[in-house]
mmCIF file of C-alpha atoms in Angstrom:
data_model
loop_
_atom_site.group_PDB
_atom_site.id
_atom_site.type_symbol
_atom_site.label_atom_id
_atom_site.label_comp_id
_atom_site.label_asym_id
_atom_site.label_seq_id
_atom_site.Cartn_x
_atom_site.Cartn_y
_atom_site.Cartn_z
ATOM 1 C CA GLY A 768 106.012 79.893 121.002
ATOM 2 C CA GLU A 769 104.754 80.249 117.463
ATOM 3 C CA ASN A 770 106.379 82.759 115.132
ATOM 4 C CA VAL A 771 104.628 83.866 111.942
ATOM 5 C CA GLU A 772 106.534 85.720 109.237
ATOM 6 C CA GLN A 773 104.614 87.507 106.466
ATOM 7 C CA HIS A 774 105.861 88.870 103.120
ATOM 8 C CA PRO A 775 105.789 91.300 101.478
ATOM 9 C CA SER A 776 104.985 94.150 103.843
ATOM 10 C CA THR A 777 103.607 96.193 100.942
ATOM 11 C CA LEU A 778 102.266 94.927 97.620
ATOM 12 C CA SER A 779 101.083 97.115 94.777
ATOM 13 C CA VAL A 780 99.292 95.530 91.813
ATOM 14 C CA GLN A 781 97.307 96.782 88.856
ATOM 15 C CA GLU A 782 93.556 96.386 89.048
ATOM 16 C CA GLY A 783 92.608 93.074 87.483
ATOM 17 C CA ASP A 784 95.952 91.417 88.201
ATOM 18 C CA SER A 785 96.554 88.752 90.848
ATOM 19 C CA ALA A 786 98.108 89.273 94.258
ATOM 20 C CA VAL A 787 99.951 86.692 96.366
ATOM 21 C CA ILE A 788 100.860 87.102 100.033
ATOM 22 C CA LYS A 789 103.060 84.529 101.743
ATOM 23 C CA CYS A 790 103.462 83.428 105.340
ATOM 24 C CA THR A 791 105.703 80.973 107.126
ATOM 25 C CA TYR A 792 105.209 79.558 110.597
ATOM 26 C CA SER A 793 107.597 77.950 113.037
ATOM 27 C CA ASP A 794 105.552 75.457 115.062
ATOM 28 C CA SER A 795 104.876 72.234 113.187
ATOM 29 C CA ALA A 796 101.951 71.581 115.559
ATOM 30 C CA SER A 797 100.009 74.543 114.102
ATOM 31 C CA ASN A 798 96.836 73.288 112.474
ATOM 32 C CA TYR A 799 94.642 76.314 111.770
ATOM 33 C CA PHE A 800 95.550 79.185 109.450
ATOM 34 C CA PRO A 801 93.147 82.125 109.006
ATOM 35 C CA TRP A 802 93.541 85.252 106.937
ATOM 36 C CA TYR A 803 92.090 88.565 108.107
ATOM 37 C CA LYS A 804 91.474 91.753 106.125
ATOM 38 C CA GLN A 805 91.609 95.118 107.844
ATOM 39 C CA GLU A 806 90.476 98.260 106.076
ATOM 40 C CA LEU A 807 91.711 101.602 107.345
ATOM 41 C CA GLY A 808 90.179 102.399 110.722
ATOM 42 C CA LYS A 809 88.130 99.216 110.783
ATOM 43 C CA ARG A 810 88.275 95.946 112.669
ATOM 44 C CA PRO A 811 90.057 92.884 111.257
ATOM 45 C CA GLN A 812 87.618 90.545 109.497
ATOM 46 C CA LEU A 813 88.132 86.922 108.523
ATOM 47 C CA ILE A 814 88.157 86.367 104.763
ATOM 48 C CA ILE A 815 89.232 82.747 104.519
ATOM 49 C CA ASP A 816 90.804 80.026 106.649
ATOM 50 C CA ILE A 817 92.338 76.610 106.150
ATOM 51 C CA ARG A 818 93.010 73.655 108.415
ATOM 52 C CA SER A 819 95.977 71.357 108.245
ATOM 53 C CA ASN A 820 94.040 68.437 106.802
ATOM 54 C CA VAL A 821 93.612 70.196 103.434
ATOM 55 C CA GLY A 822 96.111 71.717 101.021
ATOM 56 C CA GLU A 823 93.968 74.303 99.305
ATOM 57 C CA LYS A 824 90.698 76.155 99.786
ATOM 58 C CA LYS A 825 88.966 78.550 97.440
ATOM 59 C CA ASP A 826 86.168 81.097 97.851
ATOM 60 C CA GLN A 827 85.358 82.999 94.655
ATOM 61 C CA ARG A 828 88.391 85.225 93.900
ATOM 62 C CA ILE A 829 90.248 84.244 97.055
ATOM 63 C CA ALA A 830 92.236 81.064 97.648
ATOM 64 C CA VAL A 831 94.626 79.830 100.310
ATOM 65 C CA THR A 832 97.255 77.123 99.894
ATOM 66 C CA LEU A 833 99.074 75.282 102.660
ATOM 67 C CA ASN A 834 102.363 73.388 102.501
ATOM 68 C CA LYS A 835 102.756 71.643 105.852
ATOM 69 C CA THR A 836 106.159 70.219 105.022
ATOM 70 C CA ALA A 837 107.590 73.647 104.294
ATOM 71 C CA LYS A 838 105.449 75.288 107.010
ATOM 72 C CA HIS A 839 104.263 77.797 104.479
ATOM 73 C CA PHE A 840 100.839 79.130 103.469
ATOM 74 C CA SER A 841 99.765 81.723 100.948
ATOM 75 C CA LEU A 842 96.803 83.928 100.087
ATOM 76 C CA HIS A 843 95.931 84.347 96.427
ATOM 77 C CA ILE A 844 93.563 87.061 95.185
ATOM 78 C CA THR A 845 92.648 86.986 91.506
ATOM 79 C CA GLU A 846 91.072 89.731 89.375
ATOM 80 C CA THR A 847 91.856 92.335 92.018
ATOM 81 C CA GLN A 848 89.439 95.199 92.518
ATOM 82 C CA PRO A 849 89.802 98.596 94.256
ATOM 83 C CA GLU A 850 87.885 97.306 97.279
ATOM 84 C CA ASP A 851 90.608 94.716 97.822
ATOM 85 C CA SER A 852 92.904 97.527 98.992
ATOM 86 C CA ALA A 853 93.519 96.868 102.709
ATOM 87 C CA VAL A 854 95.983 95.328 105.134
ATOM 88 C CA TYR A 855 95.930 91.536 105.178
ATOM 89 C CA PHE A 856 97.092 89.478 108.168
ATOM 90 C CA CYS A 857 97.868 85.793 108.258
ATOM 91 C CA ALA A 858 97.740 83.864 111.522
ATOM 92 C CA ALA A 859 98.437 80.412 112.897
ATOM 93 C CA SER A 860 97.159 78.431 115.852
ATOM 94 C CA GLN A 861 98.034 75.056 117.386
ATOM 95 C CA ARG A 862 94.603 74.677 118.920
ATOM 96 C CA GLY A 863 92.479 74.425 115.825
ATOM 97 C CA GLY A 864 90.549 77.644 116.207
ATOM 98 C CA ALA A 865 90.281 80.988 117.911
ATOM 99 C CA ASP A 866 92.607 80.086 120.790
ATOM 100 C CA GLY A 867 96.286 80.767 120.609
ATOM 101 C CA LEU A 868 96.304 82.748 117.362
ATOM 102 C CA THR A 869 99.636 84.312 116.429
ATOM 103 C CA PHE A 870 99.376 86.951 113.722
ATOM 104 C CA GLY A 871 101.859 88.077 111.093
ATOM 105 C CA LYS A 872 102.779 91.729 110.781
ATOM 106 C CA GLY A 873 100.532 92.348 107.822
ATOM 107 C CA THR A 874 100.714 93.158 104.127
ATOM 108 C CA HIS A 875 99.428 96.456 102.825
ATOM 109 C CA LEU A 876 97.819 95.633 99.473
ATOM 110 C CA ILE A 877 97.399 98.579 97.130
ATOM 111 C CA ILE A 878 95.302 98.178 93.988
ATOM 112 C CA GLN A 879 96.377 100.640 91.318
ATOM 113 C CA PRO A 880 93.552 101.776 88.968
ATOM 114 C CA ASP B 1362 73.041 93.201 118.694
ATOM 115 C CA THR B 1363 75.119 90.258 117.503
ATOM 116 C CA GLY B 1364 78.460 92.077 117.368
ATOM 117 C CA VAL B 1365 81.221 92.957 119.809
ATOM 118 C CA SER B 1366 80.962 96.414 121.364
ATOM 119 C CA GLN B 1367 83.865 98.344 122.859
ATOM 120 C CA ASP B 1368 83.893 101.542 124.840
ATOM 121 C CA PRO B 1369 85.350 104.096 124.647
ATOM 122 C CA ARG B 1370 86.410 104.099 121.002
ATOM 123 C CA HIS B 1371 89.111 106.669 121.655
ATOM 124 C CA LYS B 1372 90.927 107.643 124.829
ATOM 125 C CA ILE B 1373 93.644 110.279 125.218
ATOM 126 C CA THR B 1374 95.367 110.350 128.559
ATOM 127 C CA LYS B 1375 98.465 111.702 130.194
ATOM 128 C CA ARG B 1376 101.306 109.437 131.197
ATOM 129 C CA GLY B 1377 100.783 108.024 134.664
ATOM 130 C CA GLN B 1378 96.989 108.060 134.554
ATOM 131 C CA ASN B 1379 94.817 104.949 134.753
ATOM 132 C CA VAL B 1380 92.456 103.965 131.961
ATOM 133 C CA THR B 1381 89.755 101.333 131.680
ATOM 134 C CA PHE B 1382 88.219 99.813 128.566
ATOM 135 C CA ARG B 1383 85.012 97.841 128.385
ATOM 136 C CA CYS B 1384 84.028 95.039 126.025
ATOM 137 C CA ASP B 1385 80.575 93.571 125.502
ATOM 138 C CA PRO B 1386 81.058 90.331 123.546
ATOM 139 C CA ILE B 1387 78.637 88.353 121.439
ATOM 140 C CA SER B 1388 75.784 87.317 123.715
ATOM 141 C CA GLU B 1389 76.008 83.872 125.287
ATOM 142 C CA HIS B 1390 79.438 83.150 123.813
ATOM 143 C CA ASN B 1391 81.499 82.150 126.790
ATOM 144 C CA ARG B 1392 84.943 82.963 125.393
ATOM 145 C CA LEU B 1393 86.365 86.467 125.192
ATOM 146 C CA TYR B 1394 89.776 87.607 123.984
ATOM 147 C CA TRP B 1395 91.767 90.815 124.340
ATOM 148 C CA TYR B 1396 94.373 91.763 121.746
ATOM 149 C CA ARG B 1397 96.596 94.796 121.297
ATOM 150 C CA GLN B 1398 97.477 96.246 117.899
ATOM 151 C CA THR B 1399 100.143 98.877 117.380
ATOM 152 C CA LEU B 1400 100.644 100.808 114.156
ATOM 153 C CA GLY B 1401 101.938 98.617 111.366
ATOM 154 C CA GLN B 1402 101.649 95.403 113.358
ATOM 155 C CA GLY B 1403 99.263 92.511 113.571
ATOM 156 C CA PRO B 1404 97.075 91.938 116.619
ATOM 157 C CA GLU B 1405 98.999 90.565 119.624
ATOM 158 C CA PHE B 1406 97.261 88.298 122.108
ATOM 159 C CA LEU B 1407 96.919 89.694 125.642
ATOM 160 C CA THR B 1408 94.494 87.500 127.559
ATOM 161 C CA TYR B 1409 91.537 85.158 127.253
ATOM 162 C CA PHE B 1410 88.480 84.334 129.367
ATOM 163 C CA GLN B 1411 86.251 81.299 129.488
ATOM 164 C CA ASN B 1412 83.162 82.625 131.248
ATOM 165 C CA GLU B 1413 84.517 84.518 134.268
ATOM 166 C CA ALA B 1414 87.778 82.576 134.462
ATOM 167 C CA GLN B 1415 90.904 84.181 133.030
ATOM 168 C CA LEU B 1416 92.568 81.140 131.486
ATOM 169 C CA GLU B 1417 95.599 82.581 129.771
ATOM 170 C CA LYS B 1418 97.735 85.712 129.963
ATOM 171 C CA SER B 1419 100.444 86.798 127.558
ATOM 172 C CA ARG B 1420 103.816 87.930 128.837
ATOM 173 C CA LEU B 1421 102.858 91.240 127.194
ATOM 174 C CA LEU B 1422 100.391 91.736 130.037
ATOM 175 C CA SER B 1423 102.581 93.419 132.631
ATOM 176 C CA ASP B 1424 101.487 93.893 136.229
ATOM 177 C CA ARG B 1425 100.112 97.306 135.278
ATOM 178 C CA PHE B 1426 97.443 95.554 133.214
ATOM 179 C CA SER B 1427 94.463 93.795 134.730
ATOM 180 C CA ALA B 1428 91.465 92.256 133.032
ATOM 181 C CA GLU B 1429 88.254 91.049 134.561
ATOM 182 C CA ARG B 1430 85.044 89.423 133.482
ATOM 183 C CA PRO B 1431 83.112 89.320 136.746
ATOM 184 C CA LYS B 1432 79.843 87.789 135.601
ATOM 185 C CA GLY B 1433 81.031 86.021 132.507
ATOM 186 C CA SER B 1434 79.442 88.638 130.259
ATOM 187 C CA PHE B 1435 81.193 91.978 129.689
ATOM 188 C CA SER B 1436 84.913 92.409 130.367
ATOM 189 C CA THR B 1437 87.107 95.298 131.438
ATOM 190 C CA LEU B 1438 90.778 95.923 130.728
ATOM 191 C CA GLU B 1439 92.477 98.381 133.050
ATOM 192 C CA ILE B 1440 95.908 99.893 132.538
ATOM 193 C CA GLN B 1441 97.440 101.547 135.548
ATOM 194 C CA ARG B 1442 100.169 104.206 135.452
ATOM 195 C CA THR B 1443 100.014 104.425 131.664
ATOM 196 C CA GLU B 1444 103.210 104.788 129.654
ATOM 197 C CA GLN B 1445 103.680 106.121 126.133
ATOM 198 C CA GLY B 1446 104.434 102.588 124.992
ATOM 199 C CA ASP B 1447 100.893 101.614 125.925
ATOM 200 C CA SER B 1448 99.558 103.686 123.023
ATOM 201 C CA ALA B 1449 97.793 101.196 120.790
ATOM 202 C CA MET B 1450 94.445 99.882 119.642
ATOM 203 C CA TYR B 1451 92.971 97.460 122.180
ATOM 204 C CA LEU B 1452 90.765 94.910 120.459
ATOM 205 C CA CYS B 1453 88.229 92.623 122.062
ATOM 206 C CA ALA B 1454 87.004 89.531 120.236
ATOM 207 C CA SER B 1455 84.491 86.709 120.504
ATOM 208 C CA PRO B 1456 84.578 83.434 118.596
ATOM 209 C CA LEU B 1457 81.826 83.613 116.007
ATOM 210 C CA THR B 1458 80.568 80.190 117.053
ATOM 211 C CA ALA B 1459 79.626 79.379 120.619
ATOM 212 C CA GLY B 1460 81.971 76.398 120.512
ATOM 213 C CA GLY B 1461 84.973 78.630 119.927
ATOM 214 C CA THR B 1462 86.371 76.997 116.821
ATOM 215 C CA GLY B 1463 87.221 79.107 113.820
ATOM 216 C CA GLU B 1464 86.533 82.757 113.210
ATOM 217 C CA LEU B 1465 87.286 85.473 115.724
ATOM 218 C CA PHE B 1466 84.844 88.391 115.531
ATOM 219 C CA PHE B 1467 86.658 91.545 116.545
ATOM 220 C CA GLY B 1468 85.147 94.691 117.970
ATOM 221 C CA GLU B 1469 85.980 98.073 116.471
ATOM 222 C CA GLY B 1470 88.590 98.576 119.183
ATOM 223 C CA SER B 1471 89.514 101.192 121.762
ATOM 224 C CA ARG B 1472 92.330 103.444 120.604
ATOM 225 C CA LEU B 1473 94.566 104.654 123.439
ATOM 226 C CA THR B 1474 96.905 107.608 123.067
ATOM 227 C CA VAL B 1475 99.223 108.305 125.987
ATOM 228 C CA LEU B 1476 100.769 111.781 125.931
#
């Protein structure tokens, strides 16, 4: 089955700086890669996703890049703000959507004031 | 209500007892997913329904676990003879679109503590 590795497990950045979280996946058939944000005590919520037919997608301060050859995708957050503090999970699926999602173990992003 | 509702939100039980969780998914969305999340981990897939049919079960779902969706609407997840290792957050989710592609909308979860 699919295996998703996520790094780092904890990331601390100064407010206003950029943050990058990286994930690798094992199954070359994976074609859908979402990122979820989970605040303390809350449910995971989708913040951005990318499909295998594109290399990059951007939504305001958030962007995701995908390297299919290397089986690697990354989340980039620019101009970080205190409300960005949360745990971020990457995931991968071979079925193009909600089915068969395998999640990484998460990155705890801490925004230092 | 357009969200996913789960009940109870918290459950504390003694080892060996049975517990049942309920999920009310997004109305008229025929897919429903159960995930488990332990502390410091990402959600792990347990099982998935298409209407009332349970189409897929993870190897994490031992024979002490059973899930049902009798009328294709709400779902229940029962854990029999609970063990301390069952302590986790149990998350239910619906695809945000009726077609099932893309975003999973998670409920707030049912947190189980087994003493």
